[in-house]
Coordinates of C-alpha atoms and ligand atoms in Angstrom, one line a residue:
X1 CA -122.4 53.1 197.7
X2 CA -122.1 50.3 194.9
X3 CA -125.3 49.5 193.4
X4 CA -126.4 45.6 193.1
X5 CA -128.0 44.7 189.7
X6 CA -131.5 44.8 190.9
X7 CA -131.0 48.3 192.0
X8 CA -130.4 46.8 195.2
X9 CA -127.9 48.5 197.4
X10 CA -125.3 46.6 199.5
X11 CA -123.6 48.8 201.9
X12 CA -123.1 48.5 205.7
X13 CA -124.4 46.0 208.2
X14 CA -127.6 48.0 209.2
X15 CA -128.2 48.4 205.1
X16 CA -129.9 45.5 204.0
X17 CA -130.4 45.6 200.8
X18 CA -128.7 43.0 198.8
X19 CA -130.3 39.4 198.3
X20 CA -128.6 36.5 197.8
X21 CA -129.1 33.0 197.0
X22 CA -126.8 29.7 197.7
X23 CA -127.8 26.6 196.3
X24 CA -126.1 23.6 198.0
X25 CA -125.2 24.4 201.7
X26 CA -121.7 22.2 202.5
X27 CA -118.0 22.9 202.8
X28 CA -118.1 25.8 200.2
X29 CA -121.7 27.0 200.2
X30 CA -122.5 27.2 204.0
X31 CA -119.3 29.8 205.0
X32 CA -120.5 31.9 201.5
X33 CA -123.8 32.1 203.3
X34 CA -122.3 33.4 206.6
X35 CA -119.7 35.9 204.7
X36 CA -123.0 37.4 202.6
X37 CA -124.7 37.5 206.0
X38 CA -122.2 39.4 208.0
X39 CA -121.9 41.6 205.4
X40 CA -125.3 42.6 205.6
X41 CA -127.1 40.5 203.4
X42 CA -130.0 38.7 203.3
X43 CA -129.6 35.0 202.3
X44 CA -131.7 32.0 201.1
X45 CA -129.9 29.4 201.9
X46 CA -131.0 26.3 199.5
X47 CA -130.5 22.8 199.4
X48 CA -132.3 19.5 199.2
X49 CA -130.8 18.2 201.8
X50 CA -133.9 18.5 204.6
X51 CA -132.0 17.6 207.2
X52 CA -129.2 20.9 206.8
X53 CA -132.4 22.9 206.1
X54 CA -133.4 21.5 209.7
X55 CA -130.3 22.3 211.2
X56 CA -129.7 25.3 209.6
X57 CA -133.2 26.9 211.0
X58 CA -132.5 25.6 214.6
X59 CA -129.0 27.8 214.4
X60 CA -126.9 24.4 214.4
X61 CA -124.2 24.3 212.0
X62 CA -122.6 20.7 210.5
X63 CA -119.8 22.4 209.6
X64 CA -116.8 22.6 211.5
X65 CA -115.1 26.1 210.3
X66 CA -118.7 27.6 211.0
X67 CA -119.4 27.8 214.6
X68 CA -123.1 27.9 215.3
X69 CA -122.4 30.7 217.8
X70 CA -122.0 32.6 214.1
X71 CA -125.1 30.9 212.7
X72 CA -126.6 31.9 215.9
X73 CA -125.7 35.9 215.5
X74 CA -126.8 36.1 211.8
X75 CA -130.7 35.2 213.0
X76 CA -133.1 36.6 210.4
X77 CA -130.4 37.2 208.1
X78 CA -130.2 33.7 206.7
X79 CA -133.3 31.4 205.7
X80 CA -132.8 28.2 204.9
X81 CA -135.2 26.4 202.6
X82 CA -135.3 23.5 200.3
X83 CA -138.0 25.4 197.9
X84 CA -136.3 27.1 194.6
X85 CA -139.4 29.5 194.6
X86 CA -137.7 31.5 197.2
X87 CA -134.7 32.3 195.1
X88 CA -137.0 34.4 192.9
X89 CA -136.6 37.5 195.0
X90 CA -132.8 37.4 195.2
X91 CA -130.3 39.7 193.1
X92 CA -127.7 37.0 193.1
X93 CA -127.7 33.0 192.7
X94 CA -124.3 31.2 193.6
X95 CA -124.3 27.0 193.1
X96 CA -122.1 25.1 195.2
X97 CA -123.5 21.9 194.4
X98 CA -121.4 18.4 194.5
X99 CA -119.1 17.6 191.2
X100 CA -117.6 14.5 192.0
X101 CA -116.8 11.5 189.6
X102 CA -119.4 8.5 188.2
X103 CA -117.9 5.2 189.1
X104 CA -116.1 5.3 185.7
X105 CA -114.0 8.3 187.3
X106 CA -115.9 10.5 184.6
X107 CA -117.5 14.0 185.6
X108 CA -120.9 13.7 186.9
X109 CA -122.4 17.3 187.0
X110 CA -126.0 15.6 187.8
X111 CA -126.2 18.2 190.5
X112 CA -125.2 20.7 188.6
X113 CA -128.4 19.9 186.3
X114 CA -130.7 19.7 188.2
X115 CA -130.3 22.6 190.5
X116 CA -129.8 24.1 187.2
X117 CA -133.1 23.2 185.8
X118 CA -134.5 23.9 189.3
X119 CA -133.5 27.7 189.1
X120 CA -134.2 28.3 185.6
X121 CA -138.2 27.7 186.4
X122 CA -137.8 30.5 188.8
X123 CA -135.3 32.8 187.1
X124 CA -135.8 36.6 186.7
X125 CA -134.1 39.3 184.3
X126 CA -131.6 41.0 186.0
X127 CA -130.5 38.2 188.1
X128 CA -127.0 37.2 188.2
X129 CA -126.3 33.0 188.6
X130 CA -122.7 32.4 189.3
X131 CA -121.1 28.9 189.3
X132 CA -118.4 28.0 192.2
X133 CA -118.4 24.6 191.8
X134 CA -115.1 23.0 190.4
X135 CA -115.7 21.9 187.0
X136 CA -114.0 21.4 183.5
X137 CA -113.6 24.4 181.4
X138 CA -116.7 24.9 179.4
X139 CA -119.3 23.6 181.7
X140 CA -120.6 27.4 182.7
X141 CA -121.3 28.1 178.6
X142 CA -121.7 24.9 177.1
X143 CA -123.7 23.1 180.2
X144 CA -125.0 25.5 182.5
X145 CA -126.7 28.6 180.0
X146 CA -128.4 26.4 177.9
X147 CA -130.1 25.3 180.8
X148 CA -131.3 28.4 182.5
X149 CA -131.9 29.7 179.2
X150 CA -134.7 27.2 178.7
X151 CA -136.2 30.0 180.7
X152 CA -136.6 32.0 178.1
X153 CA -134.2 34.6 179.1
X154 CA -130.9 35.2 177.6
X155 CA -127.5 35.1 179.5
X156 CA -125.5 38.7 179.0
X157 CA -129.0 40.4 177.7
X158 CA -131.8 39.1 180.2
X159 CA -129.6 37.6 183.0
X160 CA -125.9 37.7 184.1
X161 CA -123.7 34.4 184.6
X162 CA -120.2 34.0 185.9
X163 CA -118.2 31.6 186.9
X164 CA -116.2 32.0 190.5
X165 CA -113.6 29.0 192.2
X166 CA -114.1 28.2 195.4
X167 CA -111.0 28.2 197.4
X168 CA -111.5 27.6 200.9
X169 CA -109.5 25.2 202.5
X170 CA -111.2 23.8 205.3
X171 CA -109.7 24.1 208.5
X172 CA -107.6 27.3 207.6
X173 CA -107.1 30.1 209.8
X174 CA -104.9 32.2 208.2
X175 CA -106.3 33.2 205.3
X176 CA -110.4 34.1 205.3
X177 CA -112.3 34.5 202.3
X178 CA -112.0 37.8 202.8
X179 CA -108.3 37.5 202.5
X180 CA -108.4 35.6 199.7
X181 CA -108.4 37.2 196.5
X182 CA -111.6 36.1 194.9
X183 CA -110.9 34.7 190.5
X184 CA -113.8 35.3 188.2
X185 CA -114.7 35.8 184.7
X186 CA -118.0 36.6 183.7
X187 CA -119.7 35.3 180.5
X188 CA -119.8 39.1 179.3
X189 CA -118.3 42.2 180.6
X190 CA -121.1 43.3 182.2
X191 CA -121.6 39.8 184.0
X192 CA -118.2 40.5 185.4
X193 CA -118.3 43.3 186.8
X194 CA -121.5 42.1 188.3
X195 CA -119.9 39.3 189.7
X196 CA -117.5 41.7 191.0
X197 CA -119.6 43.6 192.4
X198 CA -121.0 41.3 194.2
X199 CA -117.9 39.7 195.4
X200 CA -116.8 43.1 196.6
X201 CA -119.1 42.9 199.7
X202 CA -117.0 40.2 201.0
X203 CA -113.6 39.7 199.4
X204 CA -111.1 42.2 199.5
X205 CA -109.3 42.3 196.5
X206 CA -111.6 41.1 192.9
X207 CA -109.1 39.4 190.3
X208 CA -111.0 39.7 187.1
X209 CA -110.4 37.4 184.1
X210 CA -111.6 37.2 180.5
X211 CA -114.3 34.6 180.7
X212 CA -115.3 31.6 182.9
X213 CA -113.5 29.3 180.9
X214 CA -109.9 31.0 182.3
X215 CA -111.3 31.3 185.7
X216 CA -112.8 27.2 185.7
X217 CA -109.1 26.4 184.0
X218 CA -107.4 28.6 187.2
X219 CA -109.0 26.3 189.9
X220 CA -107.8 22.8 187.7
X221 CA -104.3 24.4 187.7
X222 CA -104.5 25.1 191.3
X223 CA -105.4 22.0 192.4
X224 CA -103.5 19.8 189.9
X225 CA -100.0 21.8 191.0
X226 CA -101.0 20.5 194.2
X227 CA -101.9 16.7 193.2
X228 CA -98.5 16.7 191.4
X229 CA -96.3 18.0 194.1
X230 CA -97.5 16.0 196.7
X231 CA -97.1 13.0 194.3
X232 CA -93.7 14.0 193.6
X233 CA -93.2 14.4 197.4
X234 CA -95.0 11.0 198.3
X235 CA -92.9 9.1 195.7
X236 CA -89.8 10.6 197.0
X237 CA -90.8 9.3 200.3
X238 CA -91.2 6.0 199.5
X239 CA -87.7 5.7 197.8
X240 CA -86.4 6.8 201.3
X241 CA -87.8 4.7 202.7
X242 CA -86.3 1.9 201.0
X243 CA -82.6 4.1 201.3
X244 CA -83.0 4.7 205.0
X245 CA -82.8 8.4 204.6
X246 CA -85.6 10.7 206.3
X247 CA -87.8 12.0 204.0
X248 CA -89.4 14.8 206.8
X249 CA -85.4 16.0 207.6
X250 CA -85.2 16.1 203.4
X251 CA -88.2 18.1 203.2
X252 CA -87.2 20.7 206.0
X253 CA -83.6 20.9 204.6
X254 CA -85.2 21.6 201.1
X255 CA -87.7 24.0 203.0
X256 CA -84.6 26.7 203.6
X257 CA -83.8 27.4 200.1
X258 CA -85.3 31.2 199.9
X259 CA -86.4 30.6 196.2
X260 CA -87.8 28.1 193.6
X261 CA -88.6 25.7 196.2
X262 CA -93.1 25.3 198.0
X263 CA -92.8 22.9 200.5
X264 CA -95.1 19.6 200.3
X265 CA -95.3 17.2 203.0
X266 CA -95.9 13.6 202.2
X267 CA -98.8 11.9 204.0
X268 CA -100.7 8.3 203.2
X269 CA -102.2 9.7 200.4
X270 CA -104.8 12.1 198.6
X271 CA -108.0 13.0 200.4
X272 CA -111.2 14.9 200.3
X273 CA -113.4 16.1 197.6
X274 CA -111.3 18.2 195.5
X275 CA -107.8 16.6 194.6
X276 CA -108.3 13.1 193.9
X277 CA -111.1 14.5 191.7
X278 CA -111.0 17.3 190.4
X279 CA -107.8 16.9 188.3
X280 CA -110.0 14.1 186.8
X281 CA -112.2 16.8 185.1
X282 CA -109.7 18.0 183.2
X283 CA -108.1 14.9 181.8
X284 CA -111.9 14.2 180.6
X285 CA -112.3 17.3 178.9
X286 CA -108.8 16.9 177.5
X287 CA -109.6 13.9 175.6
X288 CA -111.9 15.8 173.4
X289 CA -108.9 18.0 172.3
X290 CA -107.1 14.8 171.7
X291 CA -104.3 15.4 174.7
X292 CA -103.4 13.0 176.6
X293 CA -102.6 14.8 180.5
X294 CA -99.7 12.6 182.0
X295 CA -98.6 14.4 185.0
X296 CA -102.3 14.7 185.9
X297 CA -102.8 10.8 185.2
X298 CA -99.3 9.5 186.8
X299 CA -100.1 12.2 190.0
X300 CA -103.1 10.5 191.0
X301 CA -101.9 7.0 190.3
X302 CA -98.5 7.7 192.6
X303 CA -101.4 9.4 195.0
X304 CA -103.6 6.2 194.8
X305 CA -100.5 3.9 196.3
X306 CA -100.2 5.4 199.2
X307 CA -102.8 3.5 201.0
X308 CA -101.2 0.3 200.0
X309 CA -97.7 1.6 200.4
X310 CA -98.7 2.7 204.2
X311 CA -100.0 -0.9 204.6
X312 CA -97.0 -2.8 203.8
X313 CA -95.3 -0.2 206.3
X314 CA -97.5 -2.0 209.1
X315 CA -97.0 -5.3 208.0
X316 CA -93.1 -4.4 208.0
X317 CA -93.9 -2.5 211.7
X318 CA -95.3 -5.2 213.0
X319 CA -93.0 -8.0 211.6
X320 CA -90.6 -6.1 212.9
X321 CA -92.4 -6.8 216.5
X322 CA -92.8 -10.1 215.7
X323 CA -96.2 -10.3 215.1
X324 CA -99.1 -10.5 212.5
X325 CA -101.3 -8.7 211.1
X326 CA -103.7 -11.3 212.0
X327 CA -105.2 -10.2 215.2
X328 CA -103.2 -7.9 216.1
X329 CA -104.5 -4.5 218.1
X330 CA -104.3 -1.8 215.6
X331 CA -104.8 1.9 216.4
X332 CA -105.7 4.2 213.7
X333 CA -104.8 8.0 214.8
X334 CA -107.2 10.0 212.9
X335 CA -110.1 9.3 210.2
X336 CA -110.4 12.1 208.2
X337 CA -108.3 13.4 205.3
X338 CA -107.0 16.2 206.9
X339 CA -106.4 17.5 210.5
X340 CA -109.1 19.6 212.1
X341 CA -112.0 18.1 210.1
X342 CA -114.3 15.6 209.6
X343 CA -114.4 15.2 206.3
X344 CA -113.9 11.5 205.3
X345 CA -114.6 11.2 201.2
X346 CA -111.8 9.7 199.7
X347 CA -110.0 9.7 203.1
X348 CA -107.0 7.4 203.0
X349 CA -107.1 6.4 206.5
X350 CA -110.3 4.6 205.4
X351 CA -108.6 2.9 203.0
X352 CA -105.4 1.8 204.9
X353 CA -108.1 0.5 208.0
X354 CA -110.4 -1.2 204.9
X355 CA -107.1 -3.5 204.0
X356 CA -105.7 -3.9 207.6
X357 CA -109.6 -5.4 208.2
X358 CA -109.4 -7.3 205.4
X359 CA -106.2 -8.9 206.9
X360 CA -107.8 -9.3 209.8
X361 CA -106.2 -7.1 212.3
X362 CA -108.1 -6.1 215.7
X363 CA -109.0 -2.7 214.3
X364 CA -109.9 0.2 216.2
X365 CA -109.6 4.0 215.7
X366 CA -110.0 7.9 217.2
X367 CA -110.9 11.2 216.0
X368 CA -113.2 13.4 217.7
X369 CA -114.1 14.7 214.3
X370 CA -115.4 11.5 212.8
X371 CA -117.6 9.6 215.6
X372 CA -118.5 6.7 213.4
X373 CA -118.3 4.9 209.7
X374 CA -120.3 2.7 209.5
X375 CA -118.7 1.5 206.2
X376 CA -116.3 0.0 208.3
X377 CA -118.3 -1.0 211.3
X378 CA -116.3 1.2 213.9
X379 CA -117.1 3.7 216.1
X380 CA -114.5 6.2 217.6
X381 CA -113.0 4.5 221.0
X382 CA -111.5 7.3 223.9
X383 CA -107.8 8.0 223.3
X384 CA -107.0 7.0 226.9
X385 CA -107.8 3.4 227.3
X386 CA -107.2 2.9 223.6
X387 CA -103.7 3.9 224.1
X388 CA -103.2 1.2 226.5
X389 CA -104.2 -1.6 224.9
X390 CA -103.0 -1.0 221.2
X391 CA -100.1 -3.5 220.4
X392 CA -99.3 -0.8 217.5
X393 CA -100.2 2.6 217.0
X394 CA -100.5 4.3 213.6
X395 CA -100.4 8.3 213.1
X396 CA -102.8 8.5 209.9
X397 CA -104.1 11.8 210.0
X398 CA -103.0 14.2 212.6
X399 CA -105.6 16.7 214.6
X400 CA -104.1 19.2 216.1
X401 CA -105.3 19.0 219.7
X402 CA -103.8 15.6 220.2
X403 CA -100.3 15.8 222.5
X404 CA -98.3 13.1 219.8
X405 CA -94.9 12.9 221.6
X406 CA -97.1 12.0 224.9
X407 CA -98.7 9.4 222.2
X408 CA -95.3 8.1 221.3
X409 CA -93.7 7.9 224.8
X410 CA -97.0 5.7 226.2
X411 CA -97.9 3.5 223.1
X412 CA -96.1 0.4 223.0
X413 CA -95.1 1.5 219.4
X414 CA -96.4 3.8 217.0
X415 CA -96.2 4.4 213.4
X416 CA -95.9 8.3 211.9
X417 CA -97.2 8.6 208.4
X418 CA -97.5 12.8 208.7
X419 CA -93.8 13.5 210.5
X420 CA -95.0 14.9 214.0
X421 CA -92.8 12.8 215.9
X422 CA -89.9 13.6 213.7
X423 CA -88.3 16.1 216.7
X424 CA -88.7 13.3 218.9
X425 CA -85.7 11.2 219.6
X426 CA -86.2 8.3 217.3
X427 CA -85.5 5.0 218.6
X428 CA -84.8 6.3 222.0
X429 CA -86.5 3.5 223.4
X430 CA -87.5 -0.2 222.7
X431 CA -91.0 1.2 223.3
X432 CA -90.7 3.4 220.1
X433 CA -89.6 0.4 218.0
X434 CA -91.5 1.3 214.7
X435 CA -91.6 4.5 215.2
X436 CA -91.3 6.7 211.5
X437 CA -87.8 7.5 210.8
Ligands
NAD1 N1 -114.7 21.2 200.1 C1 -113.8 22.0 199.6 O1 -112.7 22.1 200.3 C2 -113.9 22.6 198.3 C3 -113.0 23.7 198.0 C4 -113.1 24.3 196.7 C5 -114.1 23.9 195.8 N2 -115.0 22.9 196.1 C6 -116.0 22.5 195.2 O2 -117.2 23.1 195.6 C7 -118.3 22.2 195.2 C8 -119.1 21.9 196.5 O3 -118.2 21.2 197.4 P1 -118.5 20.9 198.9 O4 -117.3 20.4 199.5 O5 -119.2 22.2 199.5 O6 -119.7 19.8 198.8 P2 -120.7 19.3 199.9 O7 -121.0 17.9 199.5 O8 -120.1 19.6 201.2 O9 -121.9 20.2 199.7 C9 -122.8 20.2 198.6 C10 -124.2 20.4 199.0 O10 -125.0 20.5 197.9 C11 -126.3 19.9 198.1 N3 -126.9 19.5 196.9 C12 -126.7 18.5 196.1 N4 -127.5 18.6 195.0 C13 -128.3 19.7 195.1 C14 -129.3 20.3 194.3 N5 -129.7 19.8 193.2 N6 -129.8 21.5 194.8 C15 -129.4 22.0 196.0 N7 -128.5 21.4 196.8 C16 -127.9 20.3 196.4 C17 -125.9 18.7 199.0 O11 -127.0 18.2 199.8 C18 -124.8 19.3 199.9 O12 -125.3 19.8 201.1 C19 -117.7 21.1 194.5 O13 -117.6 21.3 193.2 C20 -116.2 21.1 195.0 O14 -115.3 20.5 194.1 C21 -114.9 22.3 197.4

């Protein structure tokens, strides 16, 4: 049975042995919790955020991929407090704080700080701290060990520190964390394997690298290949638009090729916390190496039209219909970046429905995920009578449980910026009029 670095032993469910900490309880740190707990941990769950300490105690989860059902079945396996005191008892710290951008689109690791500072006035020897949020390479040496080590311990000697990318994609179901192999690189070998170790309890397969720096680098590259492609993807799309040629039959065409060829779908743009950001990290840190990074700079600017780009496609829509934007009875399809959530930061949808308000169109929207923003004064309306009384319909983001060709044949006309009505038989009817070729 592995050993945990306390001495603690992790082993089956009925074994409880092994404590862990998470610090910061959202999309990434609130499924970490429920994989340590089904694996037979004990967790302190941890963030300042009272109101998910609340929740979290009453068994009510605020995250879609976590049922509470789960939360309910891990009982007295997972505490939830907003005191750092508590983490002094555990073998293992993970932080899964917020690292988004300052309004100068520079990294802000303010979080990162202070839970820092926060868990170095409770640190113990022997512990192991591991860093999953996305970051620039050099922010688990240069930012995060000084800062513990104002304990008075000393990372590799005293403590153990690695650094470990999240990669959950939120709303998955085909791959688990389990499933997924789990990158890290610990600030010494025997932080690593560690890290590992502790990994081991709930991912399957462990892929070890040198230090944290390759291991923060691996998560930019992943997530830059993905801002780029679907750049490349959205910018192709909006030259056929202009040729008359269907992007979505393109992309499936392409799609056959056996070899050198990952499908990307366009869509109205970049969403969530992680792609329009984090790319952004790295073109900071680059700076200091005197690099300039193009395809990360001219990804996110492509990615940043597409808002605009799906705005001029109403206006186009509608003139086509004869009629303004200017009062018209809009429909927005969807809220959130991406189907199945509700995740709205940096959602384009809200940026599309921002500039269609700002032309003054009758505005209203669904999506069961996302009852309400109150940055643009809307609440959710019901699909049904919505439907009826839309004068145009716009597919922004597109949840899975809604029946879309059903959408298409009642709407007076609707507008597909994600290709699910692209097996439908466009322009079959005057009723389908701006449908998306
Ligand atoms: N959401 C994703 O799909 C995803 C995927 C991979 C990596 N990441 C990265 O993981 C990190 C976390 O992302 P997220 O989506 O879970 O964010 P989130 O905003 O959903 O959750 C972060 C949580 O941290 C809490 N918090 C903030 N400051 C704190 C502090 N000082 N002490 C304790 N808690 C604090 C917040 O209250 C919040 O509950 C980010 O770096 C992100 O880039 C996110």
């Amino acid at each position: 049975m592995p050993q945990s670095q306390t001495g603690a032993r992790v082993g089956s469910n009925d074994d409880v042995h092994l404590k862990v900490g998470v610090v910061g309880l959202g999309y990434v740190g609130l499924p970490l919790v429920v994989a340590f707990a089904r694996a037979g941990a004990e967790v302190i769950a941890l963030d300042t955020d009272i109101g998910k300490v609340e929740a979290l105690n009453r068994g009510e989860s605020y995250i879609e991929d976590v049922p509470s059902e789960v939360l309910g079945s891990l009982r007295g396996r997972i505490h939830a407090t907003s005191r750092y005191a508590r983490l002094a008892r555990v073998d293992a710290v993970i932080l899964c704080v917020p690292t988004p951008l300052t309004v100068n689109r520079e990294p802000d690791l303010g979080a990162l700080v202070s839970a820092a500072a926060a868990l170095g006035e409770v640190l113990q020897p022997g512990q192991l701290v591991v860093l999953e949020s996305t970051t620039y390479p050099g922010t688990t040496r240069e930012r995060l060990v000084p800062i513990l080590e104002e304990s008075g311990l000393k990372a590799g000697r005293d403590f153990h520190v690695a650094f470990s990318p999240e990669r959950i994609d939120p709303g998955r179901t085909d791959h688990t964390m389990r499933t997924t192999p789990k990158v890290l690189g610990g600030l010494t070998g025997e932080c690593g394997a560690r890290a590992e170790q502790l990994y081991g309890t709930i991912c399957d397969e462990i892929v070890r690298v040198a230090t944290p720096e390759v291991a923060e680098m691996t998560k930019l590259l992943e997530n830059i290949f993905r801002s780029v492609n679907i750049a490349l993807v959205n910018e192709m799309s909006m030259l056929c638009d202009r040729m008359g040629i269907d992007i979505w039959e393109v992309v499936d065409a392409a799609s056959t090729k056996p070899y050198g060829f990952m499908r990307f779908d366009p869509g109205p743009g970049m969403g969530g916390h992680c792609l329009p950001v984090d790319p952004f990290y790295l073109t900071w840190k680059a700076r200091e190496y005197d690099l300039a990074t193009e395809f990360i700079e001219l990804a996110g600017k492509i990615n940043a039209l597409m808002p605009e780009h799906c705005v001029a496609r109403i206006e186009h829509a509608l003139n086509d219909l004869r009629k303004p934007v200017n009062g018209t009875r809009i429909l927005l399809l969807g809220m959130s970046y991406k189907a199945g959530v509700g995740d709205v930061r940096e959602s384009p949808a809200i940026k599309i429905a921002e500039a269609l308000q700002g032309l003054r169109a009758e505005l209203s929207y669904h999506d069961r995920y996302v009852p309400d923003v109150p940055e643009l004064g809307l609440r959710s309306v019901e699909l049904e009578p919505a439907l009826q009384d839309a004068e145009l319909v716009v597919i922004v983001t597109a949840h899975p449980e809604i029946d879309y060709a059903d959408v298409a044949g009642r709407a007076p006309a609707v507008l597909d910026f994600r290709g699910v009505l692209r097996s439908q038989p466009v322009g079959a009817s005057a009723r389908n009029s701006a449908v998306s070729s």
